[in-house]
Amino acid sequence: MSAPNVQLLLTGNELMTGDIVDSNSAMMAQILKELGLKVNRKVTVADDLALLVSEITYMASTSDLLIINGGLGPTVDDLTAQALALALGVELSQHPQALSHLTHWCLQRGTELNAPNLKQAILPKGCQIIANSRGSAVGFYVRYKDCDIYCTPGVPHELKAMLIEQIVPLIAKKIPSDLITEVTRLQVFGLGESSLQKAIDEQLPNWPTEIELGFRAGMPLLEIKLTTNTKQGLALKSLWQKKLVKVLGDHLIAEVQGKPKSLAEHLLNQLQQHNIKVTTAESCTGGLIASKLTEISGSSSSFEAGFVTYSNEMKTAMLDVPASVLAQEGAVSEAVVIAMAQGALLKSKADIAIAVSGIAGPNGGSKDKPVGTVWFAWGRLGDIKTQCLQLPYKRRQFQQFVAAIGLDLLRRYQQNLTTIPNYIAERAFPPQ
Amino acid sequence: MSAPNVQLLLTGNELMTGDIVDSNSAMMAQILKELGLKVNRKVTVADDLALLVSEITYMASTSDLLIINGGLGPTVDDLTAQALALALGVELSQHPQALSHLTHWCLQRGTELNAPNLKQAILPKGCQIIANSRGSAVGFYVRYKDCDIYCTPGVPHELKAMLIEQIVPLIAKKIPSDLITEVTRLQVFGLGESSLQKAIDEQLPNWPTEIELGFRAGMPLLEIKLTTNTKQGLALKSLWQKKLVKVLGDHLIAEVQGKPKSLAEHLLNQLQQHNIKVTTAESCTGGLIASKLTEISGSSSSFEAGFVTYSNEMKTAMLDVPASVLAQEGAVSEAVVIAMAQGALLKSKADIAIAVSGIAGPNGGSKDKPVGTVWFAWGRLGDIKTQCLQLPYKRRQFQQFVAAIGLDLLRRYQQNLTTIPNYIAERAFPPQ
């Protein structure tokens, strides 16, 4: 049996003006996913009766499950009940259960049951009430043109409670038992979407159609999603996931379990496990690396100090970078980042350091050191590695990317990884 | 002449699974609103070729302007060009301008133009290219069934730049001339949306209906938008804007001209004008204030050094905060932030400093100093001000808010403003 066609109809002027961002449909999709259901189509319209009637009519005829969200409130622009009645060709009438819910609701709150409230009990004839434990607006259900239609409130916490408490159990009863969905997410750093697609095309040309591959480009982490909906897919998945993991190599940061972690969080977890302290010496990123680390709760156990040394004078004053080295080599140089890392390690007594100095632009570049040039130094006292890259991004993206690479270099250092990451292979400067 | 029918088609599996919340359509609606255009209908579908073709066909026949968002990338699930070609009944072919953009893009980044990238140049025959200043995916335009169709990239900052730089001017040319829209935007810091609404209700009860008042809550700046669509509104606007500015007082940061500036940028502009240098001494914000300052191009003329002193030992080692004061008063105390500010001023030779020390949580709070307590010290040597606030936000929001307040305190110090900002009136700790 094929998967049910699921559609969402979202209503509300506020969704059309851009004044609010629709988070309800993402919540609904997440909840439906746990039932193995995929949302096929989503339509959003303003509070316009004719438009609502036409959308409901069309959507009911093309889907097995239609959830209508919003428009259940007491004001004149709440039109869902009226639109649904017109689409079904039935009358509106006062629903006794809805009236009793409203009466009880007002009584509990010591308010009067007024005319606008009463409107919330006027529903399409023959519909079934769905209880709302959080608000005055009851939901309702009808079956029409072989489609299950649920009308739900727009207030997010009311919607969520109604879905979980009432609607999910109703839907679950109707789901074909052979529907399975399994999703695996992999976090990757240092491989762009197109490089990754190319690597998969070349190295895994027979990727099975039963395993859907999806990419989500984040800054800086890329997320790869493997989704299976069939038993065949499930049987193939662990083998192909292993093959993919091999292609990803050390660019794989982690398989996501629950809420995705940031690069800084992965690094901090490693450092905490081994009781290692880290320090930062930042020029071109101006505190961004320190800020990414201290964003994480509990970071104080592995991070005590960071040095933002933006000018040459301050590199000398705060980190003892010799003025002569700065004069001879320039601030963006291997000798300077090494001295910055050493200075930070000595001053902070941390175990490992990351130092960066680069030209974020748009000004400050030269022929030898164009905008986008950045030197990294990282490691322990007596074991400091260096690398120069050319990262041709605009200022803010450059800083974000430099910070991410700095954290990734420390992650690789900590894990003793010796493979060359893609960002070094592609961005080393001068080109190797 | 009636307003054009505007529809949005959003594509992408990630929009259907609930993994991400769609913020692009709100952004598009906001930008279109400034042209006096309202979005009538919005459809979201997964990366499914048949579905895309049928939606495009139907939407083009029912709208005057259709913006398709997403599906321009290099991977197999990027289907917009193919779907549009099928809907139009034209072939796909390599577009020379798109190819030249891609070639240039890769060249600039020192990467190879690979097969997945090349796919991004294969577009419906006869379409017009729309430049993408931020990414590899060009946009494209066709006219079909009396509908203007624009295909745009899904990456938010690429979309935004393409809309503002390229598409808005194209659309503006076609808009009926009796749709006048004038928009003024005011940036405000330190007044929440509900406090502001209350102040307006109380102090400007007769606000004219011809001037639409909109709020966009940003973090940390709030944007107030005054929109007029009529000649009467236009005539009333400057008077009412003056009245509103009076209500806002020193919370008004600026009227937005062009691209909105951040708090840090406003502050840096002030400092640069007076040739003043600033330094930061950060505990609970862990480098975030320094990072916000150095994000701005040209910040090096006013910022040379920042101190991220996360542990007590490092407050002493880097900023000479006396260990005895730390022991007696605790790290989150007036005496410590004063010593941090003084230490930073002495070490960096900057003119003004901001120092912060607080409890970001979720752990580390006590009865006297609950999570959310933060001490600020700011000013010049010999003229250091202090304030303690209670900011009951989660860790990351707390850090963002503390950083923003720190920057705003410096802005007020620089301008010799003596009024009490709302965040001190409402959040002083202990309550005054």
mmCIF file of N, CA, C and O in Angstrom, chain A residues 280-289 307 309-310 315 319 331-333 336-338 340-341 353-359 373-378 387 398-399 401-407 409:
data_model
loop_
_atom_site.group_PDB
_atom_site.id
_atom_site.type_symbol
_atom_site.label_atom_id
_atom_site.label_comp_id
_atom_site.label_asym_id
_atom_site.label_seq_id
_atom_site.Cartn_x
_atom_site.Cartn_y
_atom_site.Cartn_z
ATOM 1 N N THR A 280 42.428 30.845 22.879
ATOM 2 C CA THR A 280 42.321 31.398 21.529
ATOM 3 C C THR A 280 43.128 32.687 21.433
ATOM 4 O O THR A 280 43.158 33.488 22.362
ATOM 5 N N ALA A 281 43.788 32.862 20.290
ATOM 6 C CA ALA A 281 44.505 34.112 20.020
ATOM 7 C C ALA A 281 44.008 34.583 18.661
ATOM 8 O O ALA A 281 44.343 33.996 17.640
ATOM 9 N N GLU A 282 43.169 35.607 18.674
ATOM 10 C CA GLU A 282 42.459 35.961 17.453
ATOM 11 C C GLU A 282 42.807 37.350 16.972
ATOM 12 O O GLU A 282 42.737 38.314 17.715
ATOM 13 N N SER A 283 43.133 37.416 15.690
ATOM 14 C CA SER A 283 43.226 38.725 15.081
ATOM 15 C C SER A 283 42.006 38.924 14.178
ATOM 16 O O SER A 283 41.011 39.514 14.593
ATOM 17 N N CYS A 284 41.992 38.350 12.995
ATOM 18 C CA CYS A 284 40.927 38.662 12.019
ATOM 19 C C CYS A 284 39.541 38.215 12.449
ATOM 20 O O CYS A 284 38.548 38.753 11.958
ATOM 21 N N THR A 285 39.419 37.228 13.339
ATOM 22 C CA THR A 285 38.093 36.792 13.777
ATOM 23 C C THR A 285 37.602 37.589 14.991
ATOM 24 O O THR A 285 36.445 37.454 15.382
ATOM 25 N N GLY A 286 38.472 38.385 15.568
ATOM 26 C CA GLY A 286 38.075 39.355 16.588
ATOM 27 C C GLY A 286 37.220 38.856 17.738
ATOM 28 O O GLY A 286 36.335 39.575 18.202
ATOM 29 N N GLY A 287 37.446 37.635 18.209
ATOM 30 C CA GLY A 287 36.693 37.141 19.359
ATOM 31 C C GLY A 287 35.626 36.130 18.992
ATOM 32 O O GLY A 287 34.976 35.555 19.876
ATOM 33 N N LEU A 288 35.450 35.886 17.697
ATOM 34 C CA LEU A 288 34.364 34.996 17.267
ATOM 35 C C LEU A 288 34.589 33.552 17.712
ATOM 36 O O LEU A 288 33.641 32.861 18.094
ATOM 37 N N ILE A 289 35.851 33.097 17.693
ATOM 38 C CA ILE A 289 36.110 31.711 18.101
ATOM 39 C C ILE A 289 35.826 31.559 19.598
ATOM 40 O O ILE A 289 35.152 30.621 20.027
ATOM 41 N N PHE A 307 42.326 35.821 23.719
ATOM 42 C CA PHE A 307 43.043 37.072 23.468
ATOM 43 C C PHE A 307 42.613 37.610 22.108
ATOM 44 O O PHE A 307 42.795 36.940 21.094
ATOM 45 N N THR A 309 43.662 40.171 19.762
ATOM 46 C CA THR A 309 44.781 41.089 19.510
ATOM 47 C C THR A 309 44.657 41.577 18.084
ATOM 48 O O THR A 309 45.131 40.951 17.153
ATOM 49 N N TYR A 310 43.988 42.707 17.958
ATOM 50 C CA TYR A 310 43.625 43.185 16.628
ATOM 51 C C TYR A 310 44.765 44.005 16.007
ATOM 52 O O TYR A 310 44.989 43.932 14.823
ATOM 53 N N LYS A 315 49.363 42.639 19.797
ATOM 54 C CA LYS A 315 49.937 41.290 19.666
ATOM 55 C C LYS A 315 51.219 41.216 20.502
ATOM 56 O O LYS A 315 51.491 40.211 21.150
ATOM 57 N N LEU A 319 50.558 39.215 23.903
ATOM 58 C CA LEU A 319 51.011 37.844 23.621
ATOM 59 C C LEU A 319 52.516 37.746 23.403
ATOM 60 O O LEU A 319 53.018 36.691 22.981
ATOM 61 N N ALA A 331 51.810 41.110 9.953
ATOM 62 C CA ALA A 331 50.906 40.494 10.932
ATOM 63 C C ALA A 331 50.306 39.197 10.417
ATOM 64 O O ALA A 331 50.009 38.292 11.190
ATOM 65 N N VAL A 332 50.109 39.108 9.101
ATOM 66 C CA VAL A 332 49.535 37.884 8.533
ATOM 67 C C VAL A 332 50.692 37.019 8.022
ATOM 68 O O VAL A 332 51.096 37.094 6.866
ATOM 69 N N SER A 333 51.268 36.254 8.940
ATOM 70 C CA SER A 333 52.437 35.442 8.574
ATOM 71 C C SER A 333 52.528 34.244 9.500
ATOM 72 O O SER A 333 51.947 34.231 10.587
ATOM 73 N N VAL A 336 54.188 34.982 12.899
ATOM 74 C CA VAL A 336 53.339 35.708 13.851
ATOM 75 C C VAL A 336 52.275 34.803 14.468
ATOM 76 O O VAL A 336 52.046 34.826 15.671
ATOM 77 N N VAL A 337 51.608 33.950 13.654
ATOM 78 C CA VAL A 337 50.591 33.083 14.277
ATOM 79 C C VAL A 337 51.228 32.074 15.233
ATOM 80 O O VAL A 337 50.634 31.738 16.258
ATOM 81 N N ILE A 338 52.431 31.614 14.896
ATOM 82 C CA ILE A 338 53.116 30.707 15.841
ATOM 83 C C ILE A 338 53.371 31.439 17.161
ATOM 84 O O ILE A 338 53.071 30.923 18.243
ATOM 85 N N MET A 340 51.799 33.983 18.321
ATOM 86 C CA MET A 340 50.514 34.236 18.996
ATOM 87 C C MET A 340 50.056 32.993 19.759
ATOM 88 O O MET A 340 49.628 33.071 20.914
ATOM 89 N N ALA A 341 50.144 31.837 19.096
ATOM 90 C CA ALA A 341 49.712 30.597 19.755
ATOM 91 C C ALA A 341 50.578 30.330 20.983
ATOM 92 O O ALA A 341 50.069 29.995 22.067
ATOM 93 N N ALA A 353 46.044 25.530 21.789
ATOM 94 C CA ALA A 353 45.640 26.874 21.357
ATOM 95 C C ALA A 353 45.303 26.869 19.882
ATOM 96 O O ALA A 353 45.775 26.023 19.128
ATOM 97 N N ILE A 354 44.481 27.829 19.501
ATOM 98 C CA ILE A 354 44.292 28.142 18.083
ATOM 99 C C ILE A 354 44.578 29.631 17.919
ATOM 100 O O ILE A 354 44.083 30.446 18.715
ATOM 101 N N ALA A 355 45.427 29.947 16.934
ATOM 102 C CA ALA A 355 45.709 31.353 16.640
ATOM 103 C C ALA A 355 45.392 31.611 15.176
ATOM 104 O O ALA A 355 45.687 30.773 14.320
ATOM 105 N N VAL A 356 44.771 32.751 14.899
ATOM 106 C CA VAL A 356 44.474 33.101 13.505
ATOM 107 C C VAL A 356 44.818 34.559 13.239
ATOM 108 O O VAL A 356 44.623 35.430 14.085
ATOM 109 N N SER A 357 45.353 34.797 12.048
ATOM 110 C CA SER A 357 45.621 36.159 11.611
ATOM 111 C C SER A 357 45.419 36.203 10.103
ATOM 112 O O SER A 357 45.999 35.406 9.372
ATOM 113 N N GLY A 358 44.558 37.091 9.657
ATOM 114 C CA GLY A 358 44.242 37.108 8.233
ATOM 115 C C GLY A 358 43.689 38.445 7.801
ATOM 116 O O GLY A 358 43.573 39.373 8.607
ATOM 117 N N ILE A 359 43.364 38.519 6.520
ATOM 118 C CA ILE A 359 42.873 39.773 5.953
ATOM 119 C C ILE A 359 41.405 39.597 5.585
ATOM 120 O O ILE A 359 41.074 39.008 4.553
ATOM 121 N N THR A 373 43.373 35.964 2.631
ATOM 122 C CA THR A 373 44.520 35.174 3.106
ATOM 123 C C THR A 373 44.440 35.054 4.627
ATOM 124 O O THR A 373 44.177 36.034 5.313
ATOM 125 N N VAL A 374 44.672 33.863 5.139
ATOM 126 C CA VAL A 374 44.642 33.692 6.594
ATOM 127 C C VAL A 374 45.626 32.611 7.020
ATOM 128 O O VAL A 374 45.720 31.550 6.402
ATOM 129 N N TRP A 375 46.396 32.919 8.062
ATOM 130 C CA TRP A 375 47.300 31.949 8.666
ATOM 131 C C TRP A 375 46.684 31.392 9.945
ATOM 132 O O TRP A 375 46.136 32.136 10.759
ATOM 133 N N PHE A 376 46.798 30.069 10.080
ATOM 134 C CA PHE A 376 46.351 29.370 11.292
ATOM 135 C C PHE A 376 47.576 28.764 11.981
ATOM 136 O O PHE A 376 48.460 28.238 11.307
ATOM 137 N N ALA A 377 47.604 28.798 13.306
ATOM 138 C CA ALA A 377 48.568 27.994 14.067
ATOM 139 C C ALA A 377 47.791 27.330 15.193
ATOM 140 O O ALA A 377 46.941 27.964 15.807
ATOM 141 N N TRP A 378 48.079 26.033 15.417
ATOM 142 C CA TRP A 378 47.321 25.325 16.449
ATOM 143 C C TRP A 378 48.143 24.186 17.016
ATOM 144 O O TRP A 378 49.074 23.709 16.380
ATOM 145 N N GLN A 387 49.149 26.482 8.905
ATOM 146 C CA GLN A 387 48.584 26.371 7.559
ATOM 147 C C GLN A 387 48.151 27.755 7.090
ATOM 148 O O GLN A 387 47.596 28.535 7.877
ATOM 149 N N PHE A 398 33.762 35.242 5.733
ATOM 150 C CA PHE A 398 35.175 34.927 5.929
ATOM 151 C C PHE A 398 35.429 34.654 7.418
ATOM 152 O O PHE A 398 36.011 33.638 7.796
ATOM 153 N N GLN A 399 34.970 35.559 8.274
ATOM 154 C CA GLN A 399 35.200 35.378 9.717
ATOM 155 C C GLN A 399 34.529 34.096 10.220
ATOM 156 O O GLN A 399 35.115 33.336 10.991
ATOM 157 N N PHE A 401 33.817 31.414 8.530
ATOM 158 C CA PHE A 401 34.487 30.257 7.964
ATOM 159 C C PHE A 401 35.843 30.043 8.656
ATOM 160 O O PHE A 401 36.213 28.907 8.979
ATOM 161 N N VAL A 402 36.584 31.117 8.897
ATOM 162 C CA VAL A 402 37.875 31.005 9.591
ATOM 163 C C VAL A 402 37.655 30.422 10.994
ATOM 164 O O VAL A 402 38.379 29.524 11.433
ATOM 165 N N ALA A 403 36.632 30.917 11.686
ATOM 166 C CA ALA A 403 36.354 30.410 13.038
ATOM 167 C C ALA A 403 36.031 28.922 12.983
ATOM 168 O O ALA A 403 36.527 28.126 13.793
ATOM 169 N N ALA A 404 35.212 28.523 12.018
ATOM 170 C CA ALA A 404 34.820 27.117 11.903
ATOM 171 C C ALA A 404 36.034 26.247 11.589
ATOM 172 O O ALA A 404 36.215 25.175 12.180
ATOM 173 N N ILE A 405 36.865 26.693 10.664
ATOM 174 C CA ILE A 405 38.065 25.917 10.324
ATOM 175 C C ILE A 405 38.980 25.818 11.541
ATOM 176 O O ILE A 405 39.532 24.755 11.834
ATOM 177 N N GLY A 406 39.128 26.914 12.276
ATOM 178 C CA GLY A 406 39.944 26.879 13.489
ATOM 179 C C GLY A 406 39.463 25.804 14.459
ATOM 180 O O GLY A 406 40.265 25.030 15.002
ATOM 181 N N LEU A 407 38.158 25.740 14.652
ATOM 182 C CA LEU A 407 37.603 24.727 15.556
ATOM 183 C C LEU A 407 37.811 23.325 14.985
ATOM 184 O O LEU A 407 38.119 22.380 15.721
ATOM 185 N N LEU A 409 40.226 22.355 12.955
ATOM 186 C CA LEU A 409 41.650 21.986 13.060
ATOM 187 C C LEU A 409 41.945 21.465 14.462
ATOM 188 O O LEU A 409 42.704 20.501 14.629
#
